[in-house]
PDB file of C-alpha atoms in Angstrom:
ATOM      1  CA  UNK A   1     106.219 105.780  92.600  1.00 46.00           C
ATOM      2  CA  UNK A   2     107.796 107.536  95.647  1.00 52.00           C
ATOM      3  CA  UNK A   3     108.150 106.157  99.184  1.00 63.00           C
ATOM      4  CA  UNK A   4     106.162 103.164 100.434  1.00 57.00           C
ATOM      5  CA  UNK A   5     103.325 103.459 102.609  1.00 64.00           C
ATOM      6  CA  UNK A   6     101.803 100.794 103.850  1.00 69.00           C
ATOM      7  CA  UNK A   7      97.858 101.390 104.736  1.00 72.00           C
ATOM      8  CA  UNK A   8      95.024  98.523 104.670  1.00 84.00           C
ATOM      9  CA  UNK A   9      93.619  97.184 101.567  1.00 90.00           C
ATOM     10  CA  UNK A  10      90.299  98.643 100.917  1.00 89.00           C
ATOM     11  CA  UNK A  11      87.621  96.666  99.888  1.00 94.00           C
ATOM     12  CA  UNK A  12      87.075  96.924  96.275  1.00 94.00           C
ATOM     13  CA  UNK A  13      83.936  95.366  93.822  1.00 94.00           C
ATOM     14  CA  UNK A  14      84.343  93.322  90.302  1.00 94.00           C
ATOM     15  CA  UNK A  15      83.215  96.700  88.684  1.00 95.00           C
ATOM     16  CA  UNK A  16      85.274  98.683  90.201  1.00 96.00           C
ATOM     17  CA  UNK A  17      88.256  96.402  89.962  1.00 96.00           C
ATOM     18  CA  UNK A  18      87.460  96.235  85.772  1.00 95.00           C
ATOM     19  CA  UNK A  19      87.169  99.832  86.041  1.00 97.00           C
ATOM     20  CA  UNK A  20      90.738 100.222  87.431  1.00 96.00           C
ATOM     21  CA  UNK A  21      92.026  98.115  85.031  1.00 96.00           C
ATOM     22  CA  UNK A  22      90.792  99.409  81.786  1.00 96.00           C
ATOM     23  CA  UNK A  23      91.975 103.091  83.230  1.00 97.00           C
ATOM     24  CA  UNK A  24      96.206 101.565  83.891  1.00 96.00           C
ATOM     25  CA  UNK A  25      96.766 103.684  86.392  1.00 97.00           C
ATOM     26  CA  UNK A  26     100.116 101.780  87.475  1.00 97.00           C
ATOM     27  CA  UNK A  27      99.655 103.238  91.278  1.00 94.00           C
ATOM     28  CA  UNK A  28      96.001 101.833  91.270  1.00 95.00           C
ATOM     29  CA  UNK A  29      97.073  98.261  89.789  1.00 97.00           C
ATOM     30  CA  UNK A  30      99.917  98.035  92.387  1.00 96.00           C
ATOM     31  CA  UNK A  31      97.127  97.279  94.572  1.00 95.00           C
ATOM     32  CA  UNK A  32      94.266  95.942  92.843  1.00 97.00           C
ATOM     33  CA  UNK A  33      95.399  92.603  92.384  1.00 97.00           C
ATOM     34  CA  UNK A  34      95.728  92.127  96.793  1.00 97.00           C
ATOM     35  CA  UNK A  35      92.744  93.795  96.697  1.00 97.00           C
ATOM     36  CA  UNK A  36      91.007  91.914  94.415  1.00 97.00           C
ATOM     37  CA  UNK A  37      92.559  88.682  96.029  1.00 97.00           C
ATOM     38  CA  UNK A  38      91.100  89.341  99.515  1.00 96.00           C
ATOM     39  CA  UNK A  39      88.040  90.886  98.646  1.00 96.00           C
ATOM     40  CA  UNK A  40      86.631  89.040  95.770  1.00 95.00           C
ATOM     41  CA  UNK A  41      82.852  87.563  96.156  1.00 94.00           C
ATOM     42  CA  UNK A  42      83.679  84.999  93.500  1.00 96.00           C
ATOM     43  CA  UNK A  43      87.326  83.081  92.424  1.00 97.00           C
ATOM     44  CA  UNK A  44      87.225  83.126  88.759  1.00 98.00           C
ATOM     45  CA  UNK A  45      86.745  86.900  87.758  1.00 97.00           C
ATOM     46  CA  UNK A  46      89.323  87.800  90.258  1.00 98.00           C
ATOM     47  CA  UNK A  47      91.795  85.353  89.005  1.00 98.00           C
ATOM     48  CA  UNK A  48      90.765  86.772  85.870  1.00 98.00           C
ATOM     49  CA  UNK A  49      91.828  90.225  86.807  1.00 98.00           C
ATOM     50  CA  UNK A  50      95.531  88.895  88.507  1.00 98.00           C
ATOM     51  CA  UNK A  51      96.607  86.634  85.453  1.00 98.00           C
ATOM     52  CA  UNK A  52      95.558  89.601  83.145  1.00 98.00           C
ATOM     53  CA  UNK A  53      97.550  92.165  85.205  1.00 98.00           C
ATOM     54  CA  UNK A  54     100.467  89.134  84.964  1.00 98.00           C
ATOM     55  CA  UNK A  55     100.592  90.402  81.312  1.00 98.00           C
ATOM     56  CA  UNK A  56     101.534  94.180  82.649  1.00 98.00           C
ATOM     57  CA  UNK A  57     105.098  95.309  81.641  1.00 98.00           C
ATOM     58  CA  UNK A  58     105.388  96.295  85.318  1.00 98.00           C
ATOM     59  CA  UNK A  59     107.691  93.731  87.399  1.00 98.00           C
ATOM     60  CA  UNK A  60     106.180  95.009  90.572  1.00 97.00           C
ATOM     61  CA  UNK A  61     102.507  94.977  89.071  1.00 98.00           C
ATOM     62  CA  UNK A  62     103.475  91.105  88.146  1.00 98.00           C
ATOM     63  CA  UNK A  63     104.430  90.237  91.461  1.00 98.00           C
ATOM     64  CA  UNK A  64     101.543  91.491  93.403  1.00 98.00           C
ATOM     65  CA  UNK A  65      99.161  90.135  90.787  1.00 98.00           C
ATOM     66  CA  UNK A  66     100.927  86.301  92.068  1.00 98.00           C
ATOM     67  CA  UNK A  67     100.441  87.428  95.565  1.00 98.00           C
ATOM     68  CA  UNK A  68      96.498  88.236  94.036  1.00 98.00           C
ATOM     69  CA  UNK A  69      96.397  84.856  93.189  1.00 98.00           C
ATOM     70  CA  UNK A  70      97.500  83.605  96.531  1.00 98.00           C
ATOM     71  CA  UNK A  71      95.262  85.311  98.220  1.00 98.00           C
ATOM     72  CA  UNK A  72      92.414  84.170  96.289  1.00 98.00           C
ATOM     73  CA  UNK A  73      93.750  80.402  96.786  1.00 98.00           C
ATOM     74  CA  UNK A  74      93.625  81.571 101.139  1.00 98.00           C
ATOM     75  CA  UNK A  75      90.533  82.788 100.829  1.00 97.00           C
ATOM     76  CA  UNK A  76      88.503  80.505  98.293  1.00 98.00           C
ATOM     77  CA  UNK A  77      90.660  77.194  98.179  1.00 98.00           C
ATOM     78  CA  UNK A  78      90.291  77.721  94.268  1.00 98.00           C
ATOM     79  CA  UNK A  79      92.376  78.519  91.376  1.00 98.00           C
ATOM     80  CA  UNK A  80      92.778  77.117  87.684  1.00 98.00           C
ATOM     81  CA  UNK A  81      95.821  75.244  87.712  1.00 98.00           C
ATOM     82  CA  UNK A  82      96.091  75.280  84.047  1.00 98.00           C
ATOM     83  CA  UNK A  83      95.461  78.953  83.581  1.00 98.00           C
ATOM     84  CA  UNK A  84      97.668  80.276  86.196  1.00 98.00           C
ATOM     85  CA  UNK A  85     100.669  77.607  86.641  1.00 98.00           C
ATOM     86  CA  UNK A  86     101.924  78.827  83.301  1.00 98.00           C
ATOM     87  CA  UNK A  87     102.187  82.583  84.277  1.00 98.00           C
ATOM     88  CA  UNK A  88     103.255  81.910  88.099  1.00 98.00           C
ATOM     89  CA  UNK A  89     106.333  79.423  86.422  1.00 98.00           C
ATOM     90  CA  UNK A  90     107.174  82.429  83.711  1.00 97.00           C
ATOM     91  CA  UNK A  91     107.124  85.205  86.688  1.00 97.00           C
ATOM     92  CA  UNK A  92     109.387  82.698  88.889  1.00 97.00           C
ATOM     93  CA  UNK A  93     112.236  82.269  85.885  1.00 97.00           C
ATOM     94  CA  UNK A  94     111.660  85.699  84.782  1.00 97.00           C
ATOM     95  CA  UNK A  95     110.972  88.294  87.353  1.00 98.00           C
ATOM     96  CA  UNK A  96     114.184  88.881  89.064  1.00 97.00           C
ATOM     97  CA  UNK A  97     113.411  92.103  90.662  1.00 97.00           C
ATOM     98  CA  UNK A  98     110.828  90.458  92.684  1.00 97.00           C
ATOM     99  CA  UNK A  99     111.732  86.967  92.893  1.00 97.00           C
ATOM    100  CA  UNK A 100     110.841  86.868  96.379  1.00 96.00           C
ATOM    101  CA  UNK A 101     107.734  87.825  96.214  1.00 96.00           C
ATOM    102  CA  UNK A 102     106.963  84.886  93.676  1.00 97.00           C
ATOM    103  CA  UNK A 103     108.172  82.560  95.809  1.00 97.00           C
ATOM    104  CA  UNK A 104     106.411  83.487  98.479  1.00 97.00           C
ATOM    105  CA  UNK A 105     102.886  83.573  96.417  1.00 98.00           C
ATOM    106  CA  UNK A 106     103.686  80.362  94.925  1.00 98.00           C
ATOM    107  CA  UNK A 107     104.487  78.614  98.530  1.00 98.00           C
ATOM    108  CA  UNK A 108     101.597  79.751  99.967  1.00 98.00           C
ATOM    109  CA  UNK A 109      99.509  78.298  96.796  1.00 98.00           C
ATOM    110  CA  UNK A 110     100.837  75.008  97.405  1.00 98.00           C
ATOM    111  CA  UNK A 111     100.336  75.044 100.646  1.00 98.00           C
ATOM    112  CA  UNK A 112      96.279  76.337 100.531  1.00 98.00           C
ATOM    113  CA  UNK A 113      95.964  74.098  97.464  1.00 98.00           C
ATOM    114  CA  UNK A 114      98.101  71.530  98.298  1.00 97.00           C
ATOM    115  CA  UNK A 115      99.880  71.950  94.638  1.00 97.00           C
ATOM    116  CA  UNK A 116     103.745  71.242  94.071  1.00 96.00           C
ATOM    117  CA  UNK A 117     104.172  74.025  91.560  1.00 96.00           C
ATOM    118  CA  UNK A 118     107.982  74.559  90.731  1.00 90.00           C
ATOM    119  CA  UNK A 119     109.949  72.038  93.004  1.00 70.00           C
ATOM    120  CA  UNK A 120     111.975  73.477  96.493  1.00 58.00           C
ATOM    121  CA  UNK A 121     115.264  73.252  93.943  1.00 48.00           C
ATOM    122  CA  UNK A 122     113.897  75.692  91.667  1.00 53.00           C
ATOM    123  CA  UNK A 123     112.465  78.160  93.914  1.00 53.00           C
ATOM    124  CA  UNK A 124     115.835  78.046  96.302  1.00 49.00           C
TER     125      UNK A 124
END
């Protein structure tokens, strides 16, 4: 992975997102979990698709998958508390490289879903 470039998220489908996952391209799954997040039809299958790429060995993949998951909370005021919670907790004790980014997705869960995951102690 060379230098950043930011560029808009393009709109991506369920297929096309399963396609993209089966294939691991690690440049393609940086960015299919945003995707995914802000373009999804429907909540579950793309929730689907971020705690699966939450499995990736990939710290950065991890951490965008969380920010996946908050944008799906934005945008469909929906997530499974008892599927994610476990993996968003794991990434916030475990992901140091991109704590940040954690903390951000899971403050911006609570707030669209008006959850307390991990108290303001443990995300300080």
């Amino acid at each position: 992975m060379g230098e950043l470039v930011y560029r808009p998220l393009t709109p991506i489908s369920l297929e096309s997102a399963r396609v993209q996952l089966e294939k691991g391209d690690e440049d393609e799954l940086l960015l299919l979990p945003l995707s995914i997040g802000e373009y999804a039809e429907y909540w579950k299958p793309a929730q689907d698709i971020c705690v699966k790429l939450m499995e990736h060995s990939n710290p950065a993949i991890r951490a965008n998958a969380a920010l996946g998951l908050a944008y799906i909370a934005r945008n469909h005021r929906k997530l499974d508390k008892r599927i994610v919670k476990p993996y968003l907790l794991k990434e916030l004790r475990e992901n140091k490289e991109f704590n940040w980014r954690i903390r951000d997705a899971i403050e911006d869960i609570n707030l669209f879903l008006k959850w307390n995951l991990a108290s303001n102690h443990d995300m300080g």
